[in-house]
């Protein structure tokens, strides 16, 4: 504690007003006059500022921030900027907050409070808030996409921007070839490389999901070339490797690199990097799982979608299909065409409707199509083929049933012969050259519901230009009209089909679909499948001047 011998009169007045207790105050306190000279300092102030003895200049004894704060407390300064408030600054390893109090004769009493703990707490709070905001931003950006490469880009980009100077993401690979995402200098690149994970300490373990190796155990000089991005300027000063944990299996590993002129990773930063890696690993794992499932779904869906139809052995085939929901590509309606071995062999066309909608109906559709493919050698007997299909569906675990119609088609000369058999399905319609529409005389019971199946087969001949239309009940039961509750019905279908005389098969299908869609408008409808089998026109006979309807070569 500094002695108080011989204080000036003003200080003596102050001392007399506060007494000896001022000297024993628990906080450092100094009295400084308007000229910036220390008038008095108590024991704690003397211990804090050893040079703050009576008569010393404040500028020689105290830090600059306190000197500047004292200058702002003068009478002139007060007039210019208003009453002076506390000032804060560092002194050694401490942070101090100095509160000025006016004394007698224009002196200022500086009360100093050690603010180190509060400053550290505030700094820690700001750091934690920044990390929380960073993790929230990372979660949003990582989960915004289910694309694997995009997730890798976001991961290394954010790591290089907030955690290090550069980042390399090593994804699990087949053999020694691993997909890599590299971020440095504001750019992200992708490549696949044949690497040896054991060349980077801790990387092989991280790729298996083991805890990370402390950064102090990794020698930056020993890194292989592929682990150091070309865009990273300057030598590598420190390296941290952390695993990316996924859903049950590791999603890869993240290598963080800092330049030599930057601080090395400390324990707190390594822990925070692992927290970030956990979020990135989950996002990468979800993206990879989604990609795998999308590939499986696309493969299965390709087998369930109706085929593209074309002319087979001189007969035109065209089909149109639309699932009940725009978000689904497959449903319970289907059609297929199985070409005969040669022009004299029958081609089997099938159009059916499985009870229900959605994925389960699509699965049963696939089963029926595969079973019919296996039963093709028996296609010359529709009744036997349908009985075998009925038995196959009854022996399965499905509780659904189906209706379908079979059409065996063979062209002979200018006439196309059809054998049509319905199994609980709407009878095919025959469009003649003159625009009349007939219904094929066939009927039967549905398949997959009853042990016994009955069916009758109709024999129909098509002249050139005539069409046989197969359709599912989604066409006639499509609801629309002014109130959206009236079915399109059989009569509207017949009238619309009558307008298709002289049209090729593809045009017939498009006309029927357009008319039905116009009727339903925006109202929800069932699955719709339509198939047209048309005996093609060839060349007009020159003997009848090439314009008379119905006169064509075979």
Coordinates of C-alpha atoms in Angstrom, one line a residue:
X1 CA 0.0 0.0 0.0
X2 CA 1.2 3.4 -0.8
X3 CA 1.8 5.9 2.0
X4 CA -0.3 9.1 2.1
X5 CA 2.3 11.5 3.4
X6 CA 2.0 15.1 2.4
X7 CA -1.1 15.1 0.2
X8 CA -2.1 18.3 -1.4
X9 CA -5.0 20.2 0.2
X10 CA -7.6 19.0 -2.3
X11 CA -6.5 15.4 -1.6
X12 CA -6.5 16.0 2.0
X13 CA -10.0 17.1 1.7
X14 CA -11.0 14.0 -0.1
X15 CA -9.1 11.8 2.4
X16 CA -10.8 13.6 5.3
X17 CA -14.2 12.9 3.6
X18 CA -13.7 9.2 3.2
X19 CA -11.3 8.5 6.0
X20 CA -9.0 5.6 6.3
X21 CA -11.5 3.2 5.0
X22 CA -10.8 4.4 1.5
X23 CA -7.2 3.1 1.8
X24 CA -8.6 -0.4 2.7
X25 CA -11.2 -0.5 -0.1
X26 CA -11.5 -4.0 -1.7
X27 CA -11.1 -2.5 -5.1
X28 CA -8.2 -0.6 -6.7
X29 CA -8.9 3.1 -6.6
X30 CA -6.8 6.1 -7.7
X31 CA -7.2 9.8 -7.5
X32 CA -6.0 11.7 -10.6
X33 CA -6.0 15.4 -11.1
X34 CA -7.0 17.3 -14.2
X35 CA -3.4 17.4 -15.4
X36 CA -3.2 13.6 -15.4
X37 CA -1.0 13.4 -12.2
X38 CA -1.6 10.7 -9.7
X39 CA -2.7 12.3 -6.4
X40 CA -3.3 9.1 -4.4
X41 CA -3.7 5.4 -4.9
X42 CA -4.9 2.8 -2.4
X43 CA -3.1 -0.4 -1.7
X44 CA -4.9 -2.5 -4.3
X45 CA -4.2 0.1 -7.0
X46 CA -0.6 0.3 -6.0
X47 CA -0.3 -3.5 -6.3
X48 CA -2.0 -3.3 -9.7
X49 CA 0.0 -0.3 -11.0
X50 CA 3.3 -0.2 -9.2
X51 CA 4.2 3.1 -10.9
X52 CA 1.2 4.9 -9.7
X53 CA 2.8 6.7 -6.9
X54 CA 1.9 10.2 -5.8
X55 CA 3.1 12.8 -8.3
X56 CA 3.6 10.3 -11.1
X57 CA 2.1 10.8 -14.5
X58 CA -0.9 8.6 -15.2
X59 CA 0.5 8.0 -18.7
X60 CA 3.6 6.5 -17.1
X61 CA 1.8 4.2 -14.7
X62 CA -1.4 3.0 -16.3
X63 CA -2.4 1.4 -19.6
X64 CA -3.2 3.7 -22.5
X65 CA -7.0 2.9 -22.5
X66 CA -7.2 4.3 -18.9
X67 CA -5.2 7.4 -19.9
X68 CA -7.6 8.0 -22.7
X69 CA -10.5 7.5 -20.5
X70 CA -9.2 10.0 -18.0
X71 CA -8.8 12.6 -20.7
X72 CA -12.4 12.2 -21.5
X73 CA -13.5 13.0 -18.0
X74 CA -12.2 16.6 -18.0
X75 CA -14.6 19.5 -17.8
X76 CA -14.2 20.4 -21.5
X77 CA -14.7 16.8 -22.5
X78 CA -17.8 16.5 -20.4
X79 CA -19.3 19.5 -22.2
X80 CA -18.5 18.0 -25.5
X81 CA -19.5 14.4 -25.0
X82 CA -21.6 14.4 -21.8
X83 CA -21.0 12.6 -18.6
X84 CA -18.1 10.1 -18.8
X85 CA -18.9 6.4 -18.4
X86 CA -16.8 3.4 -17.4
X87 CA -14.0 2.4 -19.7
X88 CA -12.6 -1.1 -20.2
X89 CA -9.3 -2.6 -21.3
X90 CA -6.7 -5.2 -20.7
X91 CA -3.8 -5.0 -18.3
X92 CA -1.5 -8.0 -18.6
X93 CA -3.7 -11.1 -18.5
X94 CA -6.6 -9.3 -16.9
X95 CA -9.5 -7.3 -18.1
X96 CA -10.3 -4.2 -16.1
X97 CA -13.3 -2.0 -16.0
X98 CA -12.6 1.6 -14.6
X99 CA -15.5 3.7 -13.2
X100 CA -14.8 7.5 -12.9
X101 CA -16.2 9.4 -10.0
X102 CA -15.8 13.2 -9.7
X103 CA -13.8 14.4 -6.7
X104 CA -13.1 17.8 -5.2
X105 CA -11.1 20.3 -7.2
X106 CA -11.8 18.6 -10.5
X107 CA -10.1 15.4 -9.4
X108 CA -11.3 12.1 -10.7
X109 CA -11.4 9.0 -8.5
X110 CA -11.0 5.9 -10.7
X111 CA -12.5 2.7 -9.2
X112 CA -11.2 -0.3 -11.0
X113 CA -13.0 -3.7 -11.2
X114 CA -11.3 -6.9 -12.3
X115 CA -13.6 -7.9 -15.2
X116 CA -11.5 -10.9 -16.4
X117 CA -14.0 -13.6 -15.5
X118 CA -16.9 -11.8 -16.9
X119 CA -15.0 -11.1 -20.1
X120 CA -14.0 -14.7 -20.5
X121 CA -17.6 -15.8 -19.8
X122 CA -18.8 -13.3 -22.4
X123 CA -16.2 -14.5 -24.9
X124 CA -17.1 -18.1 -24.2
X125 CA -20.8 -17.3 -24.7
X126 CA -20.2 -15.5 -28.0
X127 CA -18.1 -18.5 -29.2
X128 CA -20.8 -20.9 -28.2
X129 CA -23.5 -18.8 -29.9
X130 CA -21.4 -18.7 -33.0
X131 CA -20.8 -22.4 -32.9
X132 CA -24.5 -23.1 -32.3
X133 CA -25.4 -20.8 -35.2
X134 CA -22.8 -22.6 -37.4
X135 CA -24.2 -26.0 -36.5
X136 CA -27.8 -24.9 -37.2
X137 CA -26.7 -23.5 -40.5
X138 CA -24.8 -26.7 -41.3
X139 CA -27.8 -28.9 -40.4
X140 CA -30.0 -26.8 -42.7
X141 CA -27.6 -26.9 -45.6
X142 CA -26.7 -30.5 -45.2
X143 CA -30.3 -31.7 -45.0
X144 CA -31.4 -29.5 -47.9
X145 CA -30.3 -32.1 -50.5
X146 CA -30.3 -35.9 -50.7
X147 CA -27.7 -35.8 -53.4
X148 CA -24.5 -37.4 -52.2
X149 CA -22.1 -35.2 -54.1
X150 CA -23.9 -32.1 -53.0
X151 CA -23.7 -33.2 -49.3
X152 CA -19.9 -33.8 -49.8
X153 CA -19.6 -30.3 -51.3
X154 CA -21.4 -28.7 -48.4
X155 CA -19.4 -30.6 -45.8
X156 CA -15.9 -29.8 -47.1
X157 CA -17.0 -26.2 -48.0
X158 CA -18.2 -25.4 -44.5
X159 CA -15.3 -27.2 -42.9
X160 CA -12.8 -25.2 -44.9
X161 CA -14.6 -21.9 -44.2
X162 CA -15.2 -22.3 -40.5
X163 CA -12.9 -25.0 -39.1
X164 CA -9.7 -25.0 -41.1
X165 CA -8.0 -23.6 -44.2
X166 CA -8.7 -26.7 -46.3
X167 CA -10.6 -29.9 -46.0
X168 CA -10.6 -33.3 -47.7
X169 CA -13.6 -35.7 -47.4
X170 CA -12.7 -39.3 -48.0
X171 CA -15.8 -41.4 -48.8
X172 CA -16.0 -45.2 -48.5
X173 CA -14.9 -46.7 -51.7
X174 CA -14.6 -50.1 -53.5
X175 CA -11.1 -51.4 -52.9
X176 CA -8.6 -48.6 -52.7
X177 CA -10.4 -46.2 -55.0
X178 CA -12.2 -43.6 -52.9
X179 CA -14.4 -40.7 -53.9
X180 CA -12.8 -37.5 -52.6
X181 CA -14.2 -33.9 -52.1
X182 CA -11.6 -31.3 -51.7
X183 CA -12.1 -27.7 -50.5
X184 CA -9.5 -25.0 -50.5
X185 CA -9.2 -21.4 -51.6
X186 CA -13.0 -21.1 -51.9
X187 CA -13.4 -23.9 -54.5
X188 CA -14.6 -27.5 -54.1
X189 CA -13.6 -30.3 -56.5
X190 CA -14.6 -33.9 -56.8
X191 CA -12.4 -36.8 -57.9
X192 CA -11.9 -40.5 -57.4
X193 CA -8.4 -41.6 -56.5
X194 CA -6.6 -44.8 -55.6
X195 CA -5.3 -44.0 -52.1
X196 CA -3.7 -45.8 -49.2
X197 CA -5.6 -44.6 -46.0
X198 CA -2.8 -45.9 -43.8
X199 CA -0.6 -43.1 -45.2
X200 CA -2.5 -40.6 -43.1
X201 CA -2.3 -41.3 -39.3
X202 CA -5.8 -42.1 -38.1
X203 CA -7.5 -42.1 -41.5
X204 CA -7.9 -45.9 -41.8
X205 CA -9.3 -46.0 -38.3
X206 CA -11.7 -43.0 -39.0
X207 CA -13.0 -44.8 -42.1
X208 CA -14.0 -47.7 -39.9
X209 CA -15.7 -45.3 -37.4
X210 CA -13.0 -45.4 -34.7
X211 CA -12.4 -42.4 -32.4
X212 CA -10.1 -39.7 -34.0
X213 CA -6.4 -39.5 -33.5
X214 CA -5.3 -36.3 -31.6
X215 CA -4.0 -33.7 -34.1
X216 CA -0.7 -33.4 -32.1
X217 CA 0.1 -37.0 -33.1
X218 CA -0.2 -36.3 -36.8
X219 CA 3.0 -35.0 -38.6
X220 CA 1.9 -32.6 -41.4
X221 CA 5.2 -33.3 -43.2
X222 CA 4.3 -37.0 -43.6
X223 CA 1.0 -36.3 -45.5
X224 CA 0.8 -37.8 -49.0
X225 CA 0.2 -35.5 -52.0
X226 CA -3.4 -36.4 -52.4
X227 CA -4.2 -35.3 -48.9
X228 CA -2.9 -31.7 -49.4
X229 CA -5.0 -29.6 -51.8
X230 CA -3.1 -27.8 -54.5
X231 CA -5.1 -24.6 -53.7
X232 CA -3.8 -24.5 -50.1
X233 CA -1.1 -21.9 -50.0
X234 CA 1.8 -22.2 -47.6
X235 CA 3.0 -25.2 -45.7
X236 CA 0.6 -27.3 -43.6
X237 CA 0.9 -26.5 -39.9
X238 CA -1.5 -28.9 -38.3
X239 CA -3.9 -31.7 -39.3
X240 CA -7.0 -33.2 -37.7
X241 CA -8.8 -36.3 -38.8
X242 CA -12.3 -37.1 -37.7
X243 CA -14.7 -39.9 -38.7
X244 CA -18.1 -39.1 -40.3
X245 CA -20.5 -41.5 -38.4
X246 CA -23.5 -42.6 -40.5
X247 CA -26.6 -44.7 -39.8
X248 CA -24.9 -47.8 -38.4
X249 CA -22.0 -47.6 -40.8
X250 CA -19.2 -45.0 -41.3
X251 CA -20.0 -42.4 -44.0
X252 CA -16.4 -41.5 -44.5
X253 CA -13.7 -39.4 -42.9
X254 CA -12.8 -35.7 -42.8
X255 CA -9.3 -34.4 -43.0
X256 CA -8.9 -30.7 -41.7
X257 CA -5.7 -28.8 -42.6
X258 CA -4.4 -25.5 -41.3
X259 CA -1.5 -23.5 -42.6
X260 CA 1.7 -23.1 -40.5
X261 CA 1.0 -19.4 -39.8
X262 CA -2.4 -20.3 -38.2
X263 CA -2.9 -21.7 -34.7
X264 CA -2.9 -25.4 -34.3
X265 CA -6.1 -27.3 -33.4
X266 CA -6.7 -27.3 -29.7
X267 CA -8.8 -29.9 -27.8
X268 CA -11.9 -27.7 -27.9
X269 CA -11.7 -27.3 -31.7
X270 CA -11.3 -31.0 -32.2
X271 CA -14.4 -31.8 -30.1
X272 CA -16.3 -29.2 -32.1
X273 CA -15.1 -30.7 -35.4
X274 CA -16.4 -34.1 -34.2
X275 CA -19.8 -32.5 -33.5
X276 CA -19.9 -31.0 -37.0
X277 CA -18.7 -34.3 -38.5
X278 CA -21.6 -36.2 -36.7
X279 CA -24.1 -34.0 -38.5
X280 CA -22.3 -34.3 -41.8
X281 CA -22.1 -38.1 -41.5
X282 CA -25.8 -38.4 -40.9
X283 CA -26.6 -36.3 -43.9
X284 CA -24.2 -38.2 -46.1
X285 CA -25.5 -41.5 -44.9
X286 CA -29.1 -40.5 -45.6
X287 CA -28.2 -39.2 -49.1
X288 CA -26.3 -42.4 -49.9
X289 CA -29.3 -44.5 -48.6
X290 CA -31.7 -42.5 -50.7
X291 CA -29.5 -42.9 -53.8
X292 CA -29.4 -46.6 -53.4
X293 CA -33.2 -46.9 -52.8
X294 CA -33.9 -44.6 -55.8
X295 CA -31.8 -46.9 -58.0
X296 CA -33.6 -50.0 -56.8
X297 CA -37.0 -48.3 -57.3
X298 CA -36.0 -47.1 -60.8
X299 CA -34.9 -50.6 -61.7
X300 CA -38.1 -52.2 -60.4
X301 CA -40.3 -49.5 -62.0
X302 CA -38.7 -50.0 -65.4
X303 CA -40.1 -53.6 -65.3
X304 CA -43.5 -52.5 -64.2
X305 CA -44.1 -49.7 -66.7
X306 CA -46.1 -50.6 -69.9
X307 CA -43.9 -51.2 -72.9
X308 CA -43.8 -49.0 -76.0
X309 CA -45.9 -50.6 -78.6
X310 CA -45.2 -50.8 -82.3
X311 CA -46.3 -52.6 -85.5
X312 CA -45.9 -56.4 -85.2
X313 CA -46.2 -58.7 -88.2
X314 CA -48.1 -56.1 -90.2
X315 CA -50.6 -55.1 -87.4
X316 CA -50.5 -51.8 -85.6
X317 CA -50.5 -51.7 -81.8
X318 CA -50.7 -48.6 -79.7
X319 CA -51.2 -48.1 -76.0
X320 CA -51.8 -45.3 -73.5
X321 CA -51.5 -45.5 -69.8
X322 CA -51.9 -43.0 -66.9
X323 CA -51.7 -43.8 -63.2
X324 CA -54.4 -42.4 -60.9
X325 CA -51.9 -40.2 -59.1
X326 CA -49.5 -37.8 -60.9
X327 CA -46.9 -38.7 -58.3
X328 CA -47.0 -42.4 -59.2
X329 CA -45.7 -43.9 -62.4
X330 CA -47.2 -47.4 -62.0
X331 CA -50.6 -48.6 -60.9
X332 CA -53.0 -51.5 -61.3
X333 CA -53.7 -51.2 -65.0
X334 CA -51.4 -52.8 -67.5
X335 CA -51.0 -54.0 -71.1
X336 CA -48.5 -56.1 -72.9
X337 CA -47.8 -57.4 -76.4
X338 CA -46.0 -60.7 -77.0
X339 CA -45.1 -61.0 -80.7
X340 CA -45.5 -64.4 -82.4
X341 CA -42.4 -66.2 -83.6
X342 CA -43.2 -65.5 -87.2
X343 CA -45.7 -63.6 -89.4
X344 CA -48.0 -66.7 -89.5
X345 CA -48.0 -67.1 -85.7
X346 CA -50.4 -65.3 -83.4
X347 CA -49.3 -62.3 -81.4
X348 CA -50.8 -62.2 -77.9
X349 CA -52.0 -58.8 -76.6
X350 CA -53.1 -58.5 -73.0
X351 CA -54.8 -55.6 -71.2
X352 CA -55.8 -56.0 -67.5
X353 CA -56.8 -54.2 -64.4
X354 CA -55.7 -55.2 -60.9
X355 CA -58.1 -54.4 -58.0
X356 CA -56.7 -51.4 -56.1
X357 CA -54.1 -48.8 -56.7
X358 CA -50.6 -47.9 -55.7
X359 CA -47.6 -50.0 -55.0
X360 CA -49.3 -53.2 -53.9
X361 CA -51.5 -53.3 -57.1
X362 CA -48.3 -52.6 -59.2
X363 CA -46.6 -55.6 -57.5
X364 CA -49.5 -57.9 -58.4
X365 CA -49.5 -56.4 -61.9
X366 CA -45.8 -57.5 -62.3
X367 CA -46.7 -61.0 -61.0
X368 CA -49.5 -61.3 -63.6
X369 CA -47.3 -60.1 -66.4
X370 CA -44.5 -62.5 -65.5
X371 CA -46.9 -65.4 -65.2
X372 CA -48.5 -64.7 -68.6
X373 CA -45.0 -64.5 -70.1
X374 CA -44.3 -68.0 -68.8
X375 CA -47.7 -69.3 -70.1
X376 CA -47.2 -68.0 -73.6
X377 CA -46.7 -71.5 -75.1
X378 CA -50.4 -72.2 -74.0
X379 CA -51.7 -69.0 -75.7
X380 CA -53.5 -71.0 -78.4
X381 CA -56.1 -72.0 -75.7
X382 CA -57.2 -68.8 -73.8
X383 CA -59.4 -70.8 -71.4
X384 CA -56.6 -73.0 -70.2
X385 CA -54.2 -70.1 -70.0
X386 CA -56.6 -68.2 -67.8
X387 CA -57.3 -71.2 -65.6
X388 CA -53.5 -71.6 -65.0
X389 CA -53.2 -67.9 -64.3
X390 CA -56.2 -68.1 -61.9
X391 CA -54.5 -71.0 -60.0
X392 CA -51.2 -69.1 -59.8
X393 CA -52.9 -66.1 -58.2
X394 CA -55.0 -68.1 -55.8
X395 CA -51.9 -69.9 -54.5
X396 CA -50.1 -66.6 -53.8
X397 CA -50.4 -64.6 -50.6
X398 CA -52.2 -61.7 -52.4
X399 CA -55.9 -61.1 -51.6
X400 CA -56.4 -59.0 -54.7
X401 CA -58.0 -60.1 -58.0
X402 CA -57.8 -58.9 -61.5
X403 CA -59.7 -58.6 -64.7
X404 CA -58.2 -58.9 -68.1
X405 CA -58.8 -59.5 -71.8
X406 CA -56.7 -61.6 -74.1
X407 CA -56.4 -60.9 -77.9
X408 CA -54.5 -63.3 -80.1
X409 CA -53.9 -61.5 -83.4
X410 CA -52.8 -63.0 -86.8
X411 CA -52.8 -61.3 -90.1
X412 CA -53.7 -63.3 -93.1
X413 CA -53.7 -61.5 -96.5
X414 CA -55.7 -58.3 -96.1
X415 CA -57.7 -59.5 -93.0
X416 CA -56.6 -59.5 -89.4
X417 CA -58.0 -62.3 -87.3
X418 CA -58.5 -61.9 -83.6
X419 CA -59.5 -64.3 -80.8
X420 CA -60.8 -62.2 -77.9
X421 CA -61.4 -63.6 -74.5
X422 CA -62.5 -61.5 -71.5
X423 CA -62.0 -62.5 -67.9
X424 CA -64.3 -60.2 -66.0
X425 CA -63.2 -57.3 -68.2
X426 CA -65.2 -54.9 -70.4
X427 CA -65.7 -56.4 -73.8
X428 CA -63.4 -55.0 -76.5
X429 CA -65.0 -52.6 -79.0
X430 CA -64.7 -53.0 -82.8
X431 CA -64.5 -49.9 -85.0
X432 CA -65.5 -50.7 -88.5
X433 CA -64.6 -48.8 -91.6
X434 CA -67.9 -47.0 -91.8
X435 CA -67.7 -45.7 -88.3
X436 CA -70.0 -48.2 -86.6
X437 CA -68.9 -49.6 -83.3
X438 CA -69.6 -53.2 -82.2
X439 CA -68.9 -55.0 -79.0
X440 CA -67.1 -58.3 -79.1
X441 CA -69.2 -61.2 -77.9
X442 CA -66.9 -62.4 -75.1
X443 CA -67.3 -62.6 -71.3
X444 CA -65.9 -64.5 -68.3
X445 CA -65.2 -64.4 -64.6
X446 CA -62.4 -62.5 -63.1
X447 CA -59.1 -64.2 -62.1
X448 CA -57.6 -64.6 -58.7
X449 CA -60.9 -64.7 -56.8
X450 CA -62.8 -68.0 -57.5
X451 CA -61.4 -71.6 -57.8
X452 CA -63.3 -72.1 -61.1
X453 CA -63.1 -69.7 -64.0
X454 CA -65.4 -69.5 -67.0
X455 CA -64.9 -67.6 -70.2
X456 CA -66.1 -67.4 -73.8
X457 CA -64.0 -66.5 -76.7
X458 CA -65.1 -64.3 -79.6
X459 CA -63.6 -64.5 -83.1
X460 CA -63.4 -61.2 -84.9
X461 CA -62.0 -60.2 -88.3
X462 CA -60.7 -56.7 -89.0
X463 CA -60.6 -55.3 -92.5
X464 CA -57.8 -52.8 -93.3
X465 CA -58.3 -49.6 -91.3
X466 CA -60.6 -51.3 -88.7
X467 CA -59.6 -51.2 -85.0
X468 CA -60.2 -53.3 -82.0
X469 CA -60.1 -51.2 -78.8
X470 CA -59.2 -52.7 -75.4
X471 CA -59.7 -50.5 -72.4
X472 CA -60.0 -50.6 -68.6
X473 CA -63.0 -49.3 -66.7
X474 CA -61.0 -46.3 -65.7
X475 CA -62.0 -44.8 -69.0
X476 CA -65.8 -45.3 -68.8
X477 CA -65.9 -44.6 -65.0
X478 CA -64.0 -41.4 -65.3
X479 CA -66.1 -38.7 -63.5
X480 CA -66.4 -35.2 -64.7
X481 CA -68.9 -32.9 -66.3
X482 CA -70.2 -29.6 -64.8
X483 CA -70.3 -30.9 -61.2
X484 CA -67.6 -33.5 -61.6
X485 CA -69.8 -36.4 -60.5
X486 CA -71.0 -37.9 -63.8
X487 CA -69.3 -40.9 -65.4
X488 CA -68.1 -40.6 -68.9
X489 CA -69.9 -43.9 -69.6
X490 CA -70.1 -46.5 -72.4
X491 CA -72.1 -44.3 -74.8
X492 CA -69.6 -41.4 -74.8
X493 CA -66.8 -43.9 -75.3
X494 CA -68.6 -45.5 -78.3
X495 CA -69.4 -42.1 -79.8
X496 CA -65.8 -40.9 -79.4
X497 CA -64.5 -44.1 -80.9
X498 CA -66.9 -43.7 -83.9
X499 CA -65.1 -40.4 -84.6
X500 CA -61.8 -42.4 -85.0
X501 CA -62.7 -44.1 -88.3
X502 CA -59.7 -44.1 -90.7
X503 CA -57.3 -43.2 -87.9
X504 CA -54.1 -45.2 -87.2
X505 CA -53.9 -47.0 -83.9
X506 CA -51.8 -44.3 -82.2
X507 CA -54.2 -41.6 -83.2
X508 CA -57.2 -43.6 -81.9
X509 CA -55.5 -44.0 -78.5
X510 CA -54.7 -40.3 -78.3
X511 CA -58.2 -39.3 -79.2
X512 CA -59.8 -41.5 -76.6
X513 CA -57.4 -40.3 -73.9
X514 CA -57.9 -36.7 -74.8
X515 CA -61.7 -36.9 -74.8
X516 CA -61.7 -38.7 -71.4
X517 CA -59.2 -36.2 -69.9
X518 CA -61.2 -33.3 -71.1
X519 CA -64.3 -34.8 -69.5
X520 CA -62.7 -35.3 -66.1
X521 CA -60.7 -32.0 -66.1
X522 CA -58.9 -31.6 -62.8
X523 CA -61.0 -34.2 -60.9
X524 CA -59.2 -37.3 -59.6
X525 CA -59.6 -40.4 -61.6
X526 CA -58.7 -44.1 -61.6
X527 CA -55.9 -45.7 -63.4
X528 CA -56.5 -45.6 -67.2
X529 CA -55.1 -48.0 -69.8
X530 CA -56.1 -48.1 -73.5
X531 CA -54.8 -50.3 -76.3
X532 CA -55.8 -50.1 -80.0
X533 CA -55.2 -53.0 -82.5
X534 CA -55.6 -51.7 -86.0
X535 CA -55.4 -53.5 -89.3
X536 CA -53.2 -51.1 -91.3
X537 CA -54.2 -49.6 -94.6
X538 CA -51.6 -50.2 -97.3
X539 CA -52.0 -48.9 -100.9
X540 CA -55.1 -47.8 -102.8
X541 CA -56.0 -50.0 -105.7
X542 CA -55.3 -48.0 -108.9
X543 CA -58.3 -49.7 -110.5
X544 CA -60.7 -47.7 -108.2
X545 CA -58.9 -44.4 -108.7
X546 CA -57.2 -44.4 -105.4
X547 CA -59.9 -42.5 -103.4
X548 CA -62.7 -44.9 -102.7
X549 CA -62.9 -45.9 -99.0
X550 CA -62.0 -49.5 -98.2
X551 CA -60.2 -50.2 -101.4
X552 CA -56.6 -51.1 -100.4
X553 CA -54.1 -53.8 -101.2
X554 CA -53.3 -56.5 -98.6

